Tab-separated table of C-alpha atoms in Angstrom:
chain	number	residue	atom	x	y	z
A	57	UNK	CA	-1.883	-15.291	5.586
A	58	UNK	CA	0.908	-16.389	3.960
A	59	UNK	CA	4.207	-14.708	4.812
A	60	UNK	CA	7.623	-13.818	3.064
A	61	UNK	CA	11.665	-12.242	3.461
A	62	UNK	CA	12.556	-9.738	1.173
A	63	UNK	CA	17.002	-8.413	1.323
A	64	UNK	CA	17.655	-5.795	-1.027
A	65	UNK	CA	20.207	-3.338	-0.309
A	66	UNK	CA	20.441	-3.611	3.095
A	67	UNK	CA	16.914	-3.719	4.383
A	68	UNK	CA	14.955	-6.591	5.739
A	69	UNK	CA	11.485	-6.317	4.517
A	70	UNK	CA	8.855	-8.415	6.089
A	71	UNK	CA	5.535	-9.281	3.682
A	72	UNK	CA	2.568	-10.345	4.063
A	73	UNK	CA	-0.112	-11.606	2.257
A	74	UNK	CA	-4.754	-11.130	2.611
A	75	UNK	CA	-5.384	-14.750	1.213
A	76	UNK	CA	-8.611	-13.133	0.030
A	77	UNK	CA	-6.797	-11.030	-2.452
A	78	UNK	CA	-3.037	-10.916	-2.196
A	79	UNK	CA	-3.298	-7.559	-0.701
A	80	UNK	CA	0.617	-7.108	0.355
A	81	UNK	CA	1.049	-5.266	3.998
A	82	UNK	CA	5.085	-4.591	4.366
A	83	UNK	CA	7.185	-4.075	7.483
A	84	UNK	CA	10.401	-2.991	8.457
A	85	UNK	CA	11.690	-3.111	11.556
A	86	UNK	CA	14.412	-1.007	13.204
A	87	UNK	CA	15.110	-2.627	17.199
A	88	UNK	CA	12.357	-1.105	19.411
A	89	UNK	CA	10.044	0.407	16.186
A	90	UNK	CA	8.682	-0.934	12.886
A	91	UNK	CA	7.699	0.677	10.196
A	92	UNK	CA	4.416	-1.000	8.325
A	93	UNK	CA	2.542	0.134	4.891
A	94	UNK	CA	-0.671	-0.724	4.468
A	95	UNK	CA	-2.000	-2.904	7.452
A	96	UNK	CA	-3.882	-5.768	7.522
A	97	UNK	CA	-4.861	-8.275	10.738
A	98	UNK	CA	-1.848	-10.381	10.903
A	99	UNK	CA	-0.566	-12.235	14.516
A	100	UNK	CA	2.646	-13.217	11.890
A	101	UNK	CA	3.650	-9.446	11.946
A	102	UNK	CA	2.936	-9.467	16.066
A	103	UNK	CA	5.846	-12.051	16.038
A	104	UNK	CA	7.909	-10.515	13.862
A	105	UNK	CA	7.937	-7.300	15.610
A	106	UNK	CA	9.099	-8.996	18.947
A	107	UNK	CA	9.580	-6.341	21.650
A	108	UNK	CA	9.340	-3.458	19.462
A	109	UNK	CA	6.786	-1.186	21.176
A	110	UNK	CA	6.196	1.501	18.524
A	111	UNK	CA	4.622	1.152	15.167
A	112	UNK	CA	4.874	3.970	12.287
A	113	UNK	CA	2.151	3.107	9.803
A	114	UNK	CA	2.215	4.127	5.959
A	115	UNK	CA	-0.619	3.712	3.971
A	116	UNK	CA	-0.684	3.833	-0.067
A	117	UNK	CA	-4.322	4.795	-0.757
A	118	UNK	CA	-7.486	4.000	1.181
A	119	UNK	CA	-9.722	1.072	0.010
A	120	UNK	CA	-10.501	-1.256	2.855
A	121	UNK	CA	-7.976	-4.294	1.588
A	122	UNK	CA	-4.801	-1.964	2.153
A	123	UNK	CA	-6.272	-0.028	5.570
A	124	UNK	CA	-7.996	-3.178	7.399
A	125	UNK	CA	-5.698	-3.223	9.966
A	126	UNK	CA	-5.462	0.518	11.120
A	127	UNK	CA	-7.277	-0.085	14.117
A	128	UNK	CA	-5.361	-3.511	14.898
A	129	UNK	CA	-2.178	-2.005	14.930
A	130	UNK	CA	-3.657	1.146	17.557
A	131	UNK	CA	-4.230	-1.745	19.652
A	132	UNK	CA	-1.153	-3.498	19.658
A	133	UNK	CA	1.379	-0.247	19.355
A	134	UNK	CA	2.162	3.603	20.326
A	135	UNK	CA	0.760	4.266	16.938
A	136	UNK	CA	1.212	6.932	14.458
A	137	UNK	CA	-0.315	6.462	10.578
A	138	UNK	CA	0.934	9.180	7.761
A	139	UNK	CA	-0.950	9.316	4.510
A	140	UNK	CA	-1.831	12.159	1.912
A	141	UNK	CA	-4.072	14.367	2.609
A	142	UNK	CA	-6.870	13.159	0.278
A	143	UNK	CA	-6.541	9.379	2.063
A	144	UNK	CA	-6.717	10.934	4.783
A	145	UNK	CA	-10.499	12.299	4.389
A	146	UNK	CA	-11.638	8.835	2.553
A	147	UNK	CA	-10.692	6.551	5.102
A	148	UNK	CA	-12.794	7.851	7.731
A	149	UNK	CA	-15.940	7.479	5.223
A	150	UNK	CA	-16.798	3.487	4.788
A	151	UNK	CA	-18.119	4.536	1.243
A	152	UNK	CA	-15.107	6.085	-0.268
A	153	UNK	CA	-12.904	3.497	1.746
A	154	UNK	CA	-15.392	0.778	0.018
A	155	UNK	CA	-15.559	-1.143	3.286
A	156	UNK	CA	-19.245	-1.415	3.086
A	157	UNK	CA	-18.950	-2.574	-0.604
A	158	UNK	CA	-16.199	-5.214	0.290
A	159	UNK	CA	-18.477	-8.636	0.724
A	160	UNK	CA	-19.375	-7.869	-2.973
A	161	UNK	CA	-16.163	-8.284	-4.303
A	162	UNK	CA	-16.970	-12.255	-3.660
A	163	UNK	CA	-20.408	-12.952	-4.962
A	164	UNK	CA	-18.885	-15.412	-7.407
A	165	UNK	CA	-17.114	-17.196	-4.690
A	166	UNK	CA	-19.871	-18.349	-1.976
A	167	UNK	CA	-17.416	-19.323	-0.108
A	168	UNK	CA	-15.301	-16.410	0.120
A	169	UNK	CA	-18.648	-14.129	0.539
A	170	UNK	CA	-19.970	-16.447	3.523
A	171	UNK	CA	-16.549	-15.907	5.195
A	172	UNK	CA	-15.790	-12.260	4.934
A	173	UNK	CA	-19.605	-11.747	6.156
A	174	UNK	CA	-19.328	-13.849	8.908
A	175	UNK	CA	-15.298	-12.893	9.872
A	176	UNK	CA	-15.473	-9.234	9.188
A	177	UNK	CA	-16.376	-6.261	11.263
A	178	UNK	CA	-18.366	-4.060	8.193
A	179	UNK	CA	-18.304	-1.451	7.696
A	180	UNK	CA	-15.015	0.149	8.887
A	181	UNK	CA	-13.261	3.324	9.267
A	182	UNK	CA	-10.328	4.704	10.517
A	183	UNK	CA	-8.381	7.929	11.403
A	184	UNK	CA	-4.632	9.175	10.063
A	185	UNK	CA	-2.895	11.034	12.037
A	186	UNK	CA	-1.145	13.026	10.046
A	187	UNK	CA	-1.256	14.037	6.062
A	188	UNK	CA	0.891	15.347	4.010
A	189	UNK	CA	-0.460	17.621	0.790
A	190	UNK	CA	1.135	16.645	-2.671
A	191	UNK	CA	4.212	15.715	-0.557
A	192	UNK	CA	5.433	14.889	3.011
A	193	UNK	CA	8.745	13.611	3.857
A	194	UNK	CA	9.670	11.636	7.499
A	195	UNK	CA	13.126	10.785	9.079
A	196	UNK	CA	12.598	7.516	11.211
A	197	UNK	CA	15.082	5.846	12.459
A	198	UNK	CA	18.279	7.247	9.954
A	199	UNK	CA	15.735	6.428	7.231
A	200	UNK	CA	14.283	8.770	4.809
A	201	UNK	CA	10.709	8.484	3.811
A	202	UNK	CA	9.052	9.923	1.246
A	203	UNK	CA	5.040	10.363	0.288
A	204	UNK	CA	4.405	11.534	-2.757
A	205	UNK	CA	0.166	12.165	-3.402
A	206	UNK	CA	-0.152	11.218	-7.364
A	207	UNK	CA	-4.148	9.555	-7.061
A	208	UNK	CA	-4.271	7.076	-10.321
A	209	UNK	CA	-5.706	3.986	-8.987
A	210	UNK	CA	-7.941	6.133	-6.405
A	211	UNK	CA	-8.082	9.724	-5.681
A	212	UNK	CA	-5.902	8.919	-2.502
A	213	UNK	CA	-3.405	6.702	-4.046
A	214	UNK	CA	-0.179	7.988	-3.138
A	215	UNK	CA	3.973	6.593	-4.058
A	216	UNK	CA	6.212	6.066	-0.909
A	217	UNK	CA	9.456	5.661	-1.213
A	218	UNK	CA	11.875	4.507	1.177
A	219	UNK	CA	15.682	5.873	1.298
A	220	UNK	CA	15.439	6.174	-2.625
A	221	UNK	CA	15.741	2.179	-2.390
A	222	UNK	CA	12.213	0.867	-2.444
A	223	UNK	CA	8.726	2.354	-3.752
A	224	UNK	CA	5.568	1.377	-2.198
A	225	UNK	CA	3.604	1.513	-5.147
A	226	UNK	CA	0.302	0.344	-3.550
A	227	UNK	CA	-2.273	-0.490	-6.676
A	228	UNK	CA	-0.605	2.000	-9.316
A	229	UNK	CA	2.362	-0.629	-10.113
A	230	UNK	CA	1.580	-4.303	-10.198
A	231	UNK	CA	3.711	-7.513	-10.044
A	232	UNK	CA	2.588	-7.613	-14.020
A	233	UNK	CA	3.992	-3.958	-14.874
A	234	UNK	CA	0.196	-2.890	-14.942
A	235	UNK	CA	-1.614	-0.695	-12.720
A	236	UNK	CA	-5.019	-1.486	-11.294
A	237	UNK	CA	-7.421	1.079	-12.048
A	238	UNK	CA	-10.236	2.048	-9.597
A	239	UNK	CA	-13.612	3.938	-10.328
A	240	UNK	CA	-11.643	6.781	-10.761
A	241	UNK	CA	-8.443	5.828	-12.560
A	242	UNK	CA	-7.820	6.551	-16.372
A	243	UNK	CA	-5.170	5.993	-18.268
A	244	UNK	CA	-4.664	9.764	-19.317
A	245	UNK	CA	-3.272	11.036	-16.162
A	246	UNK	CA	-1.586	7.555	-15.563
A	247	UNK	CA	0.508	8.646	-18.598
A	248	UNK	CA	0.766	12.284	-17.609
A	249	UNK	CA	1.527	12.215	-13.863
A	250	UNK	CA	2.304	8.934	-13.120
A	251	UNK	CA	4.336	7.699	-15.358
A	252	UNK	CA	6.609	10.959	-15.111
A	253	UNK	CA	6.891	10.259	-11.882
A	254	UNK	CA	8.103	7.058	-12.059
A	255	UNK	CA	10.672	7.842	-14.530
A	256	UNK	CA	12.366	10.256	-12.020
A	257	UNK	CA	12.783	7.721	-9.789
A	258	UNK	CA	16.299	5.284	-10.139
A	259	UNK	CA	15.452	1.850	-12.053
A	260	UNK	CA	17.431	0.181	-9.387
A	261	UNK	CA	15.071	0.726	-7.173
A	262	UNK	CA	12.886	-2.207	-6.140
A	263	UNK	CA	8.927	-2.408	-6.163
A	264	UNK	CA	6.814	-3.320	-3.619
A	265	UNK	CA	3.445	-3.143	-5.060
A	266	UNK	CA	-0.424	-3.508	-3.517
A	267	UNK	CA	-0.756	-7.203	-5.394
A	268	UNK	CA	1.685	-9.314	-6.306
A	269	UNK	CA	5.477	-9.986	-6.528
A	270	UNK	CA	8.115	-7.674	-6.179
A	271	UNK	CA	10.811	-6.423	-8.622
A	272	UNK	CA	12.655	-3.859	-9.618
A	273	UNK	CA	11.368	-0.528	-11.275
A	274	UNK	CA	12.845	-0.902	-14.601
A	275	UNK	CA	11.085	-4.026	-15.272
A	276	UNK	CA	8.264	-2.615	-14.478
A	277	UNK	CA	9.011	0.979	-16.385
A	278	UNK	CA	9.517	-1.281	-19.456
A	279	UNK	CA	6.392	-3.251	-19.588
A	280	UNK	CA	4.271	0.046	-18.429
A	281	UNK	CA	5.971	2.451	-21.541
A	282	UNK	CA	5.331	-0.087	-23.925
A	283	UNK	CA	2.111	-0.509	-23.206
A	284	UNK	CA	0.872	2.982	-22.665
A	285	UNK	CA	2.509	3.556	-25.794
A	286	UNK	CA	0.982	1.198	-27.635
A	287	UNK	CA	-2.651	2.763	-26.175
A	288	UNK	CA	-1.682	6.361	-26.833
A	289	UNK	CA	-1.016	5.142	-30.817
C-alpha cells in the first residue's frame, strides 16, 4: 500500500492507500488511541500507531473496499466501530457488502483477478458495534465527531466529520469533485440531500474522500454545483 502525511489545522492525518483501487483508509492518532475510517489490512498503520492500544473505527458506507479490515483491526486493538444504522445491517450480509462480488471487479485485469482470488478471504462480513440513526455524534479524545446517514453512493453511505475541520466523504465526494454512484445512487437525491448537506458545512473544511486526493470542500462544492446544474438544465 502506498502511504501518505496529511497537516491541516492542527491534525496529523495518516493515509493509506488499497493498490487495487485507491480505496483511502485514514487515521488519527491521539497518544494511547487512534481513530481510523474505513479499514483496510495495512502493517504501515500497525507502525504508525506505535503503543497505542485502542482503536475507534469509523466507517463511511459498507462495500467490502472501505470495511476489509474490520476484523484486522479486532485483532490488533480494544476495538470499537460506529457507523449508521443502515451500514450497520449491510455489512454483516456479504451480498449487500459486495464482498462476494469483489473478484469481479477485475475480470479485465487477469492479473489483478488471479491475485485477489488467491490473497483474499471471500466472502466477508463484519459486525459494528454501535449505529447511529440519521445522526450520531462521539467525543474522543477532546475531539468532536460527527456521523451524519445521507445514503447517495449506497444506501449506507454516511458524511463524518471531524471537529468541523475535515469530512470523510467516503464515495459521495471524489478527488475529481464527482461522486461515485453505486447500484443505488441517482443523481436526484444527490442534488436534494446531499448537496444541501454539503453546503451547510464550512468551505474551509478539507476533504478526505473514499478515492483519490484530498482538498478542500469548496473546490469540490464548485465543480459538484456546476455540474449538477448543468444536468438539472
Amino acid at each position: 500500500m502506498k502511504k501518505q502525511t496529511v497537516e491541516y489545522d492542527g491534525l496529523c492525518i495518516h493515509v493509506y492507500s488499497f493498490d487495487l483501487m485507491d480505496s483511502r483508509m485514514y487515521m488519527i492518532r491521539e497518544k494511547e488511541e487512534i481513530f481510523v475510517v474505513d479499514p483496510s489490512v495495512d502493517d504501515e498503520l500497525l507502525k504508525d500507531a506505535g503503543d497505542a492500544g485502542r482503536a475507534v473505527v469509523f466507517l463511511t458506507h459498507e462495500h467490502y473496499d472501505h470495511i476489509s479490515g474490520v476484523n484486522w483491526m479486532k485483532e490488533h486493538f480494544s476495538c470499537s466501530v460506529y457507523s449508521g444504522s443502515v451500514c450497520a445491517g449491510r455489512v454483516k450480509s456479504e451480498k449487500d457488502n459486495l464482498s462476494s462480488r469483489f473478484p469481479f471487479l477485475f475480470l479485465t485485469d487477469r492479473e489483478k483477478y488471479n491475485y485477489v482470488r488467491s490473497h483474499f478471504s471471500l466472502p466477508y462480513t463484519c459486525e459494528v458495534e454501535t449505529s447511529f440513526s440519521e445522526k450520531g455524534e462521539l467525543l474522543w479524545k477532546g475531539h468532536r465527531i460527527e456521523l451524519y446517514e445521507a445514503g447517495g453512493h449506497s444506501p449506507g453511505s454516511s458524511l463524518i466529520v471531524f471537529d468541523k475541520k475535515l469530512l470523510f466523504g467516503g464515495d459521495n465526494v471524489l478527488d475529481n469533485g464527482r461522486e461515485l454512484w453505486g447500484t443505488d445512487g441517482e443523481p436526484r437525491h444527490y442534488r436534494e440531500k446531499i448537496l444541501p448537506m454539503l453546503r451547510d458545512l464550512s468551505p474551509r473544511m478539507m476533504v478526505l474522500p473514499g478515492h483519490g486526493e484530498q482538498n478542500l470542500l469548496g473546490h469540490f462544492l464548485e465543480i459538484l454545483e456546476t455540474r449538477h446544474k448543468t444536468e438539472e438544465d
